[in-house]
């Protein structure tokens, strides 16, 4: 008879405290029985970014409540679980430690197996949770803290094709919003402001397009925008609504063009593996951007690949992806002990060189 596994997942690597329960019977499609996320946006809003110490304290205060709520919503108790999965990195170390300590406590008290999960593997395995797709597939992670192309070969086997060498795209959107006095998070405000703007009025660079690899760079866009803004202010004494819309549209178009071209290259590399039904999946908050999503859909359609964008609540940080990644590790026999360590850095592809300096949360991978 097909084995049913029920896994509790915990996530606390940045500014979302989350717990979730996921169940799978045999190789049938997994089900998210509950997924609770306590965001911390208002705790950090006065500081213009995530403050690690505040985040860690909030995780420590909220994690147990989150677990109780996730179990309640799933209609289950600890006795119904097969294992406890927890993000063990990469991320802000205080937050990761809060999650790992909470999971160890639950494991020690119940005797349930403990499974440490790489946060990036959580994102990268999400299309299997939501759409049940087979390995190998190409994954693009685009959020405030991550930006990389990965080929997923198995629950613990990933090849990194490239990634940002500086800022993540969401971080660039957030900084752009800050420079133009728009509200945070910057992605949705910049996208809204760009409506009706002229993307050609300002000449933004297209970083690293002259290089044949899959690496990206976004920090130069923000510097370019700052110069353009300062020039307008010097000439006219301030920005009009039209200026702001044109700056946002120009910036967003540069991100779209860069991601489009690098995705085309990553897709070509992935296609050399001859997958029978090529699939490209995206994860991260930036995938909410309509222009970016549409551009990625078009690249995939042109090359005959299926494009998957999981629902936004499973694209952004959540614990269902951690529970599911834990479930996949559990199935292949992985278990961790009470000596599981919290890791600030943890590249998914150990053989690829790390991209120091990338992401607003520090060098994550
Ligand atoms: O995945 P996520 O919720 O959190 C992590 O960074 O891990 O992503 C948040 C990021 C923020 O930088 C936010 O500005 C960006 O995603 N974002 C967007 C949009 N919605 C959210 N960026 C561009 N366009 C959007 N519509
Ligand atoms: Zn994430």
Tab-separated table of C-alpha atoms and ligand atoms in Angstrom:
chain	number	residue	atom	x	y	z
A	1	UNK	CA	0.000	0.000	0.000
A	2	UNK	CA	1.251	3.515	-0.852
A	3	UNK	CA	2.804	5.170	2.184
A	4	UNK	CA	1.145	8.366	3.420
A	5	UNK	CA	3.493	10.951	4.880
A	6	UNK	CA	2.410	13.983	6.880
A	7	UNK	CA	5.095	16.586	7.539
A	8	UNK	CA	5.117	19.761	9.620
A	9	UNK	CA	7.338	22.493	8.147
A	10	UNK	CA	8.800	25.591	9.839
A	11	UNK	CA	10.231	28.670	8.091
A	12	UNK	CA	11.940	31.664	9.711
A	13	UNK	CA	14.905	32.567	7.506
A	14	UNK	CA	13.976	36.196	6.814
A	15	UNK	CA	10.925	38.255	7.771
A	16	UNK	CA	8.113	35.693	7.584
A	17	UNK	CA	7.372	33.330	10.470
A	18	UNK	CA	5.585	30.336	8.969
A	19	UNK	CA	4.363	26.830	9.756
A	20	UNK	CA	2.505	24.415	7.488
A	21	UNK	CA	1.383	20.823	7.201
A	22	UNK	CA	1.751	18.918	3.923
A	23	UNK	CA	0.595	15.362	3.184
A	24	UNK	CA	1.343	13.004	0.333
A	25	UNK	CA	0.214	9.471	-0.357
A	26	UNK	CA	2.621	7.462	-2.496
A	27	UNK	CA	3.507	9.438	-5.586
A	28	UNK	CA	0.140	11.170	-5.788
A	29	UNK	CA	-0.009	14.955	-5.827
A	30	UNK	CA	0.867	16.347	-2.365
A	31	UNK	CA	-1.717	18.392	-0.470
A	32	UNK	CA	-1.173	21.505	1.608
A	33	UNK	CA	-3.348	20.847	4.688
A	34	UNK	CA	-2.516	24.214	6.235
A	35	UNK	CA	-0.096	27.084	5.631
A	36	UNK	CA	0.196	29.866	8.188
A	37	UNK	CA	2.415	32.911	7.573
A	38	UNK	CA	2.918	35.723	10.121
A	39	UNK	CA	4.587	38.597	8.234
A	40	UNK	CA	6.749	41.208	9.979
A	41	UNK	CA	6.490	44.093	7.491
A	42	UNK	CA	5.235	46.633	10.032
A	43	UNK	CA	7.966	45.746	12.551
A	44	UNK	CA	10.650	46.731	10.021
A	45	UNK	CA	8.883	49.477	8.073
A	46	UNK	CA	10.420	52.361	10.051
A	47	UNK	CA	13.936	51.128	9.219
A	48	UNK	CA	13.641	50.780	5.424
A	49	UNK	CA	14.725	47.123	5.479
A	50	UNK	CA	14.708	43.947	7.558
A	51	UNK	CA	16.473	44.393	10.930
A	52	UNK	CA	17.956	40.961	11.765
A	53	UNK	CA	17.692	41.266	15.555
A	54	UNK	CA	14.057	42.400	15.438
A	55	UNK	CA	13.272	39.598	12.989
A	56	UNK	CA	14.898	36.932	15.181
A	57	UNK	CA	13.001	38.045	18.301
A	58	UNK	CA	9.701	38.120	16.445
A	59	UNK	CA	10.308	34.607	15.083
A	60	UNK	CA	11.117	33.313	18.574
A	61	UNK	CA	7.881	34.849	19.905
A	62	UNK	CA	5.631	33.675	17.091
A	63	UNK	CA	6.896	30.255	15.997
A	64	UNK	CA	5.084	28.152	18.590
A	65	UNK	CA	1.803	30.027	17.971
A	66	UNK	CA	2.276	29.470	14.268
A	67	UNK	CA	2.784	25.721	14.798
A	68	UNK	CA	-0.352	25.461	16.960
A	69	UNK	CA	-2.381	27.314	14.338
A	70	UNK	CA	-1.023	25.192	11.460
A	71	UNK	CA	-1.890	21.967	13.308
A	72	UNK	CA	-5.350	23.323	14.239
A	73	UNK	CA	-6.124	24.351	10.679
A	74	UNK	CA	-5.014	20.936	9.422
A	75	UNK	CA	-7.206	19.310	12.119
A	76	UNK	CA	-4.216	17.288	13.328
A	77	UNK	CA	-2.077	16.830	16.437
A	78	UNK	CA	1.642	16.175	16.782
A	79	UNK	CA	0.851	12.448	17.014
A	80	UNK	CA	-0.421	12.516	13.399
A	81	UNK	CA	2.906	13.671	11.973
A	82	UNK	CA	5.726	11.608	10.459
A	83	UNK	CA	8.477	14.224	10.708
A	84	UNK	CA	9.343	17.848	11.444
A	85	UNK	CA	11.043	19.788	8.646
A	86	UNK	CA	12.718	23.123	9.263
A	87	UNK	CA	14.638	25.700	7.229
A	88	UNK	CA	18.241	25.251	8.381
A	89	UNK	CA	19.617	27.974	6.053
A	90	UNK	CA	20.521	30.027	4.146
A	91	UNK	CA	19.202	33.212	5.734
A	92	UNK	CA	19.486	35.611	8.641
A	93	UNK	CA	21.179	33.476	11.248
A	94	UNK	CA	19.101	34.589	14.276
A	95	UNK	CA	15.882	33.697	12.498
A	96	UNK	CA	17.184	30.396	11.180
A	97	UNK	CA	18.379	29.493	14.693
A	98	UNK	CA	14.931	30.284	16.155
A	99	UNK	CA	13.326	27.848	13.707
A	100	UNK	CA	15.930	25.141	14.170
A	101	UNK	CA	15.705	25.353	17.982
A	102	UNK	CA	11.908	25.187	17.869
A	103	UNK	CA	12.007	22.158	15.545
A	104	UNK	CA	14.606	20.425	17.729
A	105	UNK	CA	12.420	20.985	20.779
A	106	UNK	CA	9.428	19.446	19.004
A	107	UNK	CA	11.513	16.543	17.748
A	108	UNK	CA	13.076	15.842	21.157
A	109	UNK	CA	9.692	16.000	22.906
A	110	UNK	CA	7.816	13.789	20.418
A	111	UNK	CA	10.541	11.500	19.103
A	112	UNK	CA	9.617	12.541	15.544
A	113	UNK	CA	12.446	12.618	12.979
A	114	UNK	CA	13.994	16.014	12.273
A	115	UNK	CA	14.745	17.111	8.706
A	116	UNK	CA	16.808	20.206	7.903
A	117	UNK	CA	15.799	21.878	4.651
A	118	UNK	CA	17.662	24.325	2.438
A	119	UNK	CA	15.336	27.317	1.975
A	120	UNK	CA	16.287	27.562	-1.702
A	121	UNK	CA	15.441	23.880	-2.201
A	122	UNK	CA	12.027	24.725	-0.739
A	123	UNK	CA	11.475	27.305	-3.480
A	124	UNK	CA	13.012	25.088	-6.131
A	125	UNK	CA	10.825	22.056	-5.327
A	126	UNK	CA	7.570	24.052	-5.128
A	127	UNK	CA	6.524	23.268	-8.739
A	128	UNK	CA	6.463	19.580	-7.758
A	129	UNK	CA	4.185	20.415	-4.833
A	130	UNK	CA	1.820	22.586	-6.892
A	131	UNK	CA	1.946	20.900	-10.302
A	132	UNK	CA	3.482	17.475	-9.682
A	133	UNK	CA	6.103	17.932	-12.408
A	134	UNK	CA	8.948	15.469	-12.975
A	135	UNK	CA	12.709	16.130	-12.816
A	136	UNK	CA	14.602	17.698	-14.547
A	137	UNK	CA	13.162	21.206	-14.862
A	138	UNK	CA	14.564	24.707	-14.991
A	139	UNK	CA	13.890	26.991	-12.059
A	140	UNK	CA	14.224	30.762	-11.833
A	141	UNK	CA	14.172	32.194	-8.306
A	142	UNK	CA	13.478	35.932	-8.346
A	143	UNK	CA	12.720	37.659	-5.064
A	144	UNK	CA	14.012	40.330	-2.721
A	145	UNK	CA	16.798	38.031	-1.581
A	146	UNK	CA	17.350	35.515	-4.353
A	147	UNK	CA	18.063	35.486	-8.037
A	148	UNK	CA	19.348	32.348	-9.686
A	149	UNK	CA	18.795	29.814	-12.446
A	150	UNK	CA	18.857	26.188	-11.323
A	151	UNK	CA	18.265	22.893	-13.044
A	152	UNK	CA	16.501	20.630	-10.537
A	153	UNK	CA	17.576	17.005	-11.076
A	154	UNK	CA	16.383	15.561	-7.768
A	155	UNK	CA	15.363	16.559	-4.209
A	156	UNK	CA	18.999	17.244	-3.357
A	157	UNK	CA	20.549	17.593	-6.799
A	158	UNK	CA	20.634	21.038	-8.363
A	159	UNK	CA	22.883	22.615	-10.972
A	160	UNK	CA	23.253	26.353	-10.738
A	161	UNK	CA	23.512	27.937	-14.175
A	162	UNK	CA	23.960	31.494	-12.945
A	163	UNK	CA	22.615	34.195	-10.704
A	164	UNK	CA	22.973	37.797	-9.648
A	165	UNK	CA	26.434	39.053	-8.873
A	166	UNK	CA	25.057	41.874	-6.706
A	167	UNK	CA	21.440	42.855	-5.901
A	168	UNK	CA	18.423	40.601	-6.305
A	169	UNK	CA	15.740	42.033	-8.646
A	170	UNK	CA	13.212	42.591	-5.837
A	171	UNK	CA	15.877	44.485	-3.940
A	172	UNK	CA	16.425	46.688	-7.025
A	173	UNK	CA	12.662	47.371	-7.201
A	174	UNK	CA	12.650	48.235	-3.476
A	175	UNK	CA	15.620	50.597	-3.818
A	176	UNK	CA	14.066	52.234	-6.888
A	177	UNK	CA	10.878	52.884	-4.927
A	178	UNK	CA	12.905	54.382	-2.077
A	179	UNK	CA	14.778	56.694	-4.476
A	180	UNK	CA	11.490	57.924	-5.934
A	181	UNK	CA	9.645	58.259	-2.610
A	182	UNK	CA	7.229	55.411	-3.405
A	183	UNK	CA	5.933	53.049	-0.686
A	184	UNK	CA	7.518	49.687	0.247
A	185	UNK	CA	7.551	46.935	-0.844
A	186	UNK	CA	8.841	48.619	-3.981
A	187	UNK	CA	7.876	46.001	-6.579
A	188	UNK	CA	4.117	46.627	-6.622
A	189	UNK	CA	4.548	50.440	-6.301
A	190	UNK	CA	7.074	50.667	-9.139
A	191	UNK	CA	4.922	48.394	-11.309
A	192	UNK	CA	1.820	50.537	-10.650
A	193	UNK	CA	3.719	53.792	-11.225
A	194	UNK	CA	5.135	52.514	-14.525
A	195	UNK	CA	1.639	52.154	-16.026
A	196	UNK	CA	1.410	54.599	-18.911
A	197	UNK	CA	5.090	55.566	-18.535
A	198	UNK	CA	7.445	55.731	-21.533
A	199	UNK	CA	10.099	53.000	-21.126
A	200	UNK	CA	12.273	54.590	-23.852
A	201	UNK	CA	12.601	58.124	-22.483
A	202	UNK	CA	15.520	57.235	-20.221
A	203	UNK	CA	18.352	54.972	-21.374
A	204	UNK	CA	18.905	52.361	-18.685
A	205	UNK	CA	21.798	49.895	-19.091
A	206	UNK	CA	21.218	46.191	-19.813
A	207	UNK	CA	23.880	44.797	-17.424
A	208	UNK	CA	25.940	41.728	-18.380
A	209	UNK	CA	24.068	41.105	-21.645
A	210	UNK	CA	27.406	41.319	-23.424
A	211	UNK	CA	28.540	38.222	-21.547
A	212	UNK	CA	27.395	34.807	-22.798
A	213	UNK	CA	26.719	33.320	-19.320
A	214	UNK	CA	23.550	33.256	-17.194
A	215	UNK	CA	24.747	35.758	-14.576
A	216	UNK	CA	22.829	38.936	-13.855
A	217	UNK	CA	23.477	42.285	-12.209
A	218	UNK	CA	20.893	44.779	-10.977
A	219	UNK	CA	22.764	47.269	-8.806
A	220	UNK	CA	23.809	49.424	-11.783
A	221	UNK	CA	20.147	50.077	-12.662
A	222	UNK	CA	19.580	51.720	-9.308
A	223	UNK	CA	22.687	53.880	-9.692
A	224	UNK	CA	21.577	54.891	-13.208
A	225	UNK	CA	18.137	55.795	-11.875
A	226	UNK	CA	19.631	57.863	-9.065
A	227	UNK	CA	21.699	59.885	-11.561
A	228	UNK	CA	18.685	60.473	-13.830
A	229	UNK	CA	16.566	61.527	-10.869
A	230	UNK	CA	19.229	63.929	-9.616
A	231	UNK	CA	19.625	65.450	-13.070
A	232	UNK	CA	15.888	66.126	-13.398
A	233	UNK	CA	15.768	67.607	-9.905
A	234	UNK	CA	18.773	69.825	-10.684
A	235	UNK	CA	17.175	71.031	-13.931
A	236	UNK	CA	13.535	71.373	-12.904
A	237	UNK	CA	13.605	71.487	-9.106
A	238	UNK	CA	11.601	68.262	-8.676
A	239	UNK	CA	9.985	65.245	-10.309
A	240	UNK	CA	6.612	65.373	-12.009
A	241	UNK	CA	4.273	62.429	-12.035
A	242	UNK	CA	5.225	61.871	-15.701
A	243	UNK	CA	8.971	61.802	-14.806
A	244	UNK	CA	8.320	59.220	-12.121
A	245	UNK	CA	6.226	57.048	-14.446
A	246	UNK	CA	8.872	57.207	-17.197
A	247	UNK	CA	11.688	56.379	-14.757
A	248	UNK	CA	9.734	53.400	-13.380
A	249	UNK	CA	8.806	52.177	-16.866
A	250	UNK	CA	12.427	52.478	-18.070
A	251	UNK	CA	13.771	50.665	-15.013
A	252	UNK	CA	11.191	47.874	-15.239
A	253	UNK	CA	11.823	47.397	-18.966
A	254	UNK	CA	15.560	46.997	-18.273
A	255	UNK	CA	14.793	44.261	-15.700
A	256	UNK	CA	12.378	42.583	-18.140
A	257	UNK	CA	14.901	42.652	-21.016
A	258	UNK	CA	17.729	41.304	-18.853
A	259	UNK	CA	15.652	38.494	-17.363
A	260	UNK	CA	14.234	37.616	-20.788
A	261	UNK	CA	17.628	37.253	-22.447
A	262	UNK	CA	19.259	35.380	-19.557
A	263	UNK	CA	16.246	33.056	-19.292
A	264	UNK	CA	16.572	32.304	-23.013
A	265	UNK	CA	20.220	31.350	-22.444
A	266	UNK	CA	19.445	29.249	-19.361
A	267	UNK	CA	16.687	27.495	-21.301
A	268	UNK	CA	19.112	26.665	-24.108
A	269	UNK	CA	21.526	25.087	-21.611
A	270	UNK	CA	18.731	23.124	-19.947
A	271	UNK	CA	17.410	21.946	-23.336
A	272	UNK	CA	20.774	20.308	-24.062
A	273	UNK	CA	19.699	17.727	-21.437
A	274	UNK	CA	16.816	16.861	-23.795
A	275	UNK	CA	14.002	16.792	-21.247
A	276	UNK	CA	11.002	15.015	-22.786
A	277	UNK	CA	8.568	17.708	-21.640
A	278	UNK	CA	10.631	20.829	-20.921
A	279	UNK	CA	9.366	22.880	-17.996
A	280	UNK	CA	10.449	26.268	-16.659
A	281	UNK	CA	9.162	27.336	-13.261
A	282	UNK	CA	9.499	30.602	-11.408
A	283	UNK	CA	9.357	31.414	-7.681
A	284	UNK	CA	9.721	34.542	-5.571
A	285	UNK	CA	7.763	37.743	-5.087
A	286	UNK	CA	9.056	39.353	-8.301
A	287	UNK	CA	7.124	36.692	-10.233
A	288	UNK	CA	4.033	38.743	-9.307
A	289	UNK	CA	5.122	41.389	-11.826
A	290	UNK	CA	2.875	41.144	-14.887
A	291	UNK	CA	5.432	42.459	-17.388
A	292	UNK	CA	8.107	40.041	-16.133
A	293	UNK	CA	5.727	37.107	-16.043
A	294	UNK	CA	4.433	37.801	-19.552
A	295	UNK	CA	7.974	38.118	-20.909
A	296	UNK	CA	9.008	34.800	-19.317
A	297	UNK	CA	5.885	33.104	-20.684
A	298	UNK	CA	6.763	34.318	-24.168
A	299	UNK	CA	10.392	33.091	-24.015
A	300	UNK	CA	9.174	29.660	-22.905
A	301	UNK	CA	6.445	29.492	-25.563
A	302	UNK	CA	8.977	30.414	-28.273
A	303	UNK	CA	11.230	27.526	-27.236
A	304	UNK	CA	8.447	24.989	-26.719
A	305	UNK	CA	8.743	24.841	-22.914
A	306	UNK	CA	5.874	24.800	-20.438
A	307	UNK	CA	5.893	27.747	-18.006
A	308	UNK	CA	4.764	27.288	-14.406
A	309	UNK	CA	4.227	30.080	-11.906
A	310	UNK	CA	2.874	28.628	-8.639
A	311	UNK	CA	0.200	30.669	-6.824
A	312	UNK	CA	1.769	33.725	-5.247
A	313	UNK	CA	1.329	32.529	-1.659
A	314	UNK	CA	3.520	29.515	-2.534
A	315	UNK	CA	5.948	31.604	-4.653
A	316	UNK	CA	6.842	33.895	-1.748
A	317	UNK	CA	8.320	32.676	1.552
A	318	UNK	CA	6.083	30.079	3.232
A	319	UNK	CA	6.423	26.859	5.230
A	320	UNK	CA	4.449	24.558	2.897
A	321	UNK	CA	7.457	24.528	0.571
A	322	UNK	CA	9.691	23.602	3.526
A	323	UNK	CA	7.342	20.808	4.640
A	324	UNK	CA	7.235	19.514	1.052
A	325	UNK	CA	11.023	19.678	0.550
A	326	UNK	CA	11.341	17.862	3.915
A	327	UNK	CA	8.900	15.234	2.657
A	328	UNK	CA	11.002	14.663	-0.457
A	329	UNK	CA	14.157	14.341	1.661
A	330	UNK	CA	12.355	11.988	4.074
A	331	UNK	CA	11.319	9.728	1.169
A	332	UNK	CA	14.941	9.308	0.091
A	333	UNK	CA	15.938	8.394	3.645
A	334	UNK	CA	17.431	11.696	4.823
A	335	UNK	CA	17.277	12.297	8.591
A	336	UNK	CA	19.001	14.904	10.764
A	337	UNK	CA	19.939	14.677	14.402
A	338	UNK	CA	19.775	17.167	17.254
A	339	UNK	CA	23.184	18.353	16.082
A	340	UNK	CA	21.557	19.967	13.011
A	341	UNK	CA	23.177	23.377	12.552
A	342	UNK	CA	21.716	26.657	11.348
A	343	UNK	CA	23.640	27.952	8.321
A	344	UNK	CA	23.730	31.582	7.148
A	345	UNK	CA	25.116	30.432	3.785
A	346	UNK	CA	24.235	27.217	2.066
A	347	UNK	CA	24.612	27.030	-1.700
A	348	UNK	CA	22.294	24.512	-3.336
A	349	UNK	CA	24.875	23.568	-5.891
A	350	UNK	CA	28.048	22.999	-3.864
A	351	UNK	CA	30.160	22.713	-7.001
A	352	UNK	CA	29.282	26.165	-8.325
A	353	UNK	CA	31.225	29.212	-7.082
A	354	UNK	CA	29.321	31.283	-4.518
A	355	UNK	CA	28.077	34.731	-5.465
A	356	UNK	CA	29.260	36.797	-2.535
A	357	UNK	CA	27.321	39.972	-1.933
A	358	UNK	CA	24.104	38.924	-3.635
A	359	UNK	CA	20.729	39.604	-2.065
A	360	UNK	CA	19.471	42.031	0.557
A	361	UNK	CA	19.790	39.382	3.235
A	362	UNK	CA	23.489	39.046	2.628
A	363	UNK	CA	25.288	36.409	0.625
A	364	UNK	CA	22.707	33.689	0.624
A	365	UNK	CA	24.037	31.215	-1.870
B	1	LIG	O1	9.682	36.255	-2.280
B	1	LIG	P1	9.433	37.487	-1.478
B	1	LIG	O2	8.067	37.684	-0.885
B	1	LIG	O3	10.436	37.625	-0.278
B	1	LIG	C1	11.791	37.451	-0.340
B	1	LIG	O4	12.464	38.399	-0.775
B	1	LIG	O5	12.253	36.352	0.029
B	1	LIG	O6	9.773	38.711	-2.451
B	1	LIG	C2	9.632	40.033	-2.032
B	1	LIG	C3	10.179	40.900	-3.134
B	1	LIG	C4	10.232	42.372	-2.730
B	1	LIG	O7	11.507	42.868	-3.041
B	1	LIG	C5	9.136	43.005	-3.584
B	1	LIG	O8	9.394	44.345	-3.928
B	1	LIG	C6	9.141	42.102	-4.803
B	1	LIG	O9	9.342	40.809	-4.298
B	1	LIG	N1	7.866	42.204	-5.520
B	1	LIG	C7	7.762	42.646	-6.790
B	1	LIG	C8	6.371	42.686	-7.075
B	1	LIG	N2	5.687	42.228	-5.985
B	1	LIG	C9	6.626	41.942	-5.034
B	1	LIG	N3	8.699	43.038	-7.671
B	1	LIG	C10	8.262	43.468	-8.885
B	1	LIG	N4	6.953	43.557	-9.218
B	1	LIG	C11	5.982	43.177	-8.360
B	1	LIG	N5	4.697	43.272	-8.714
B	2	LIG	ZN1	12.766	32.859	-0.120
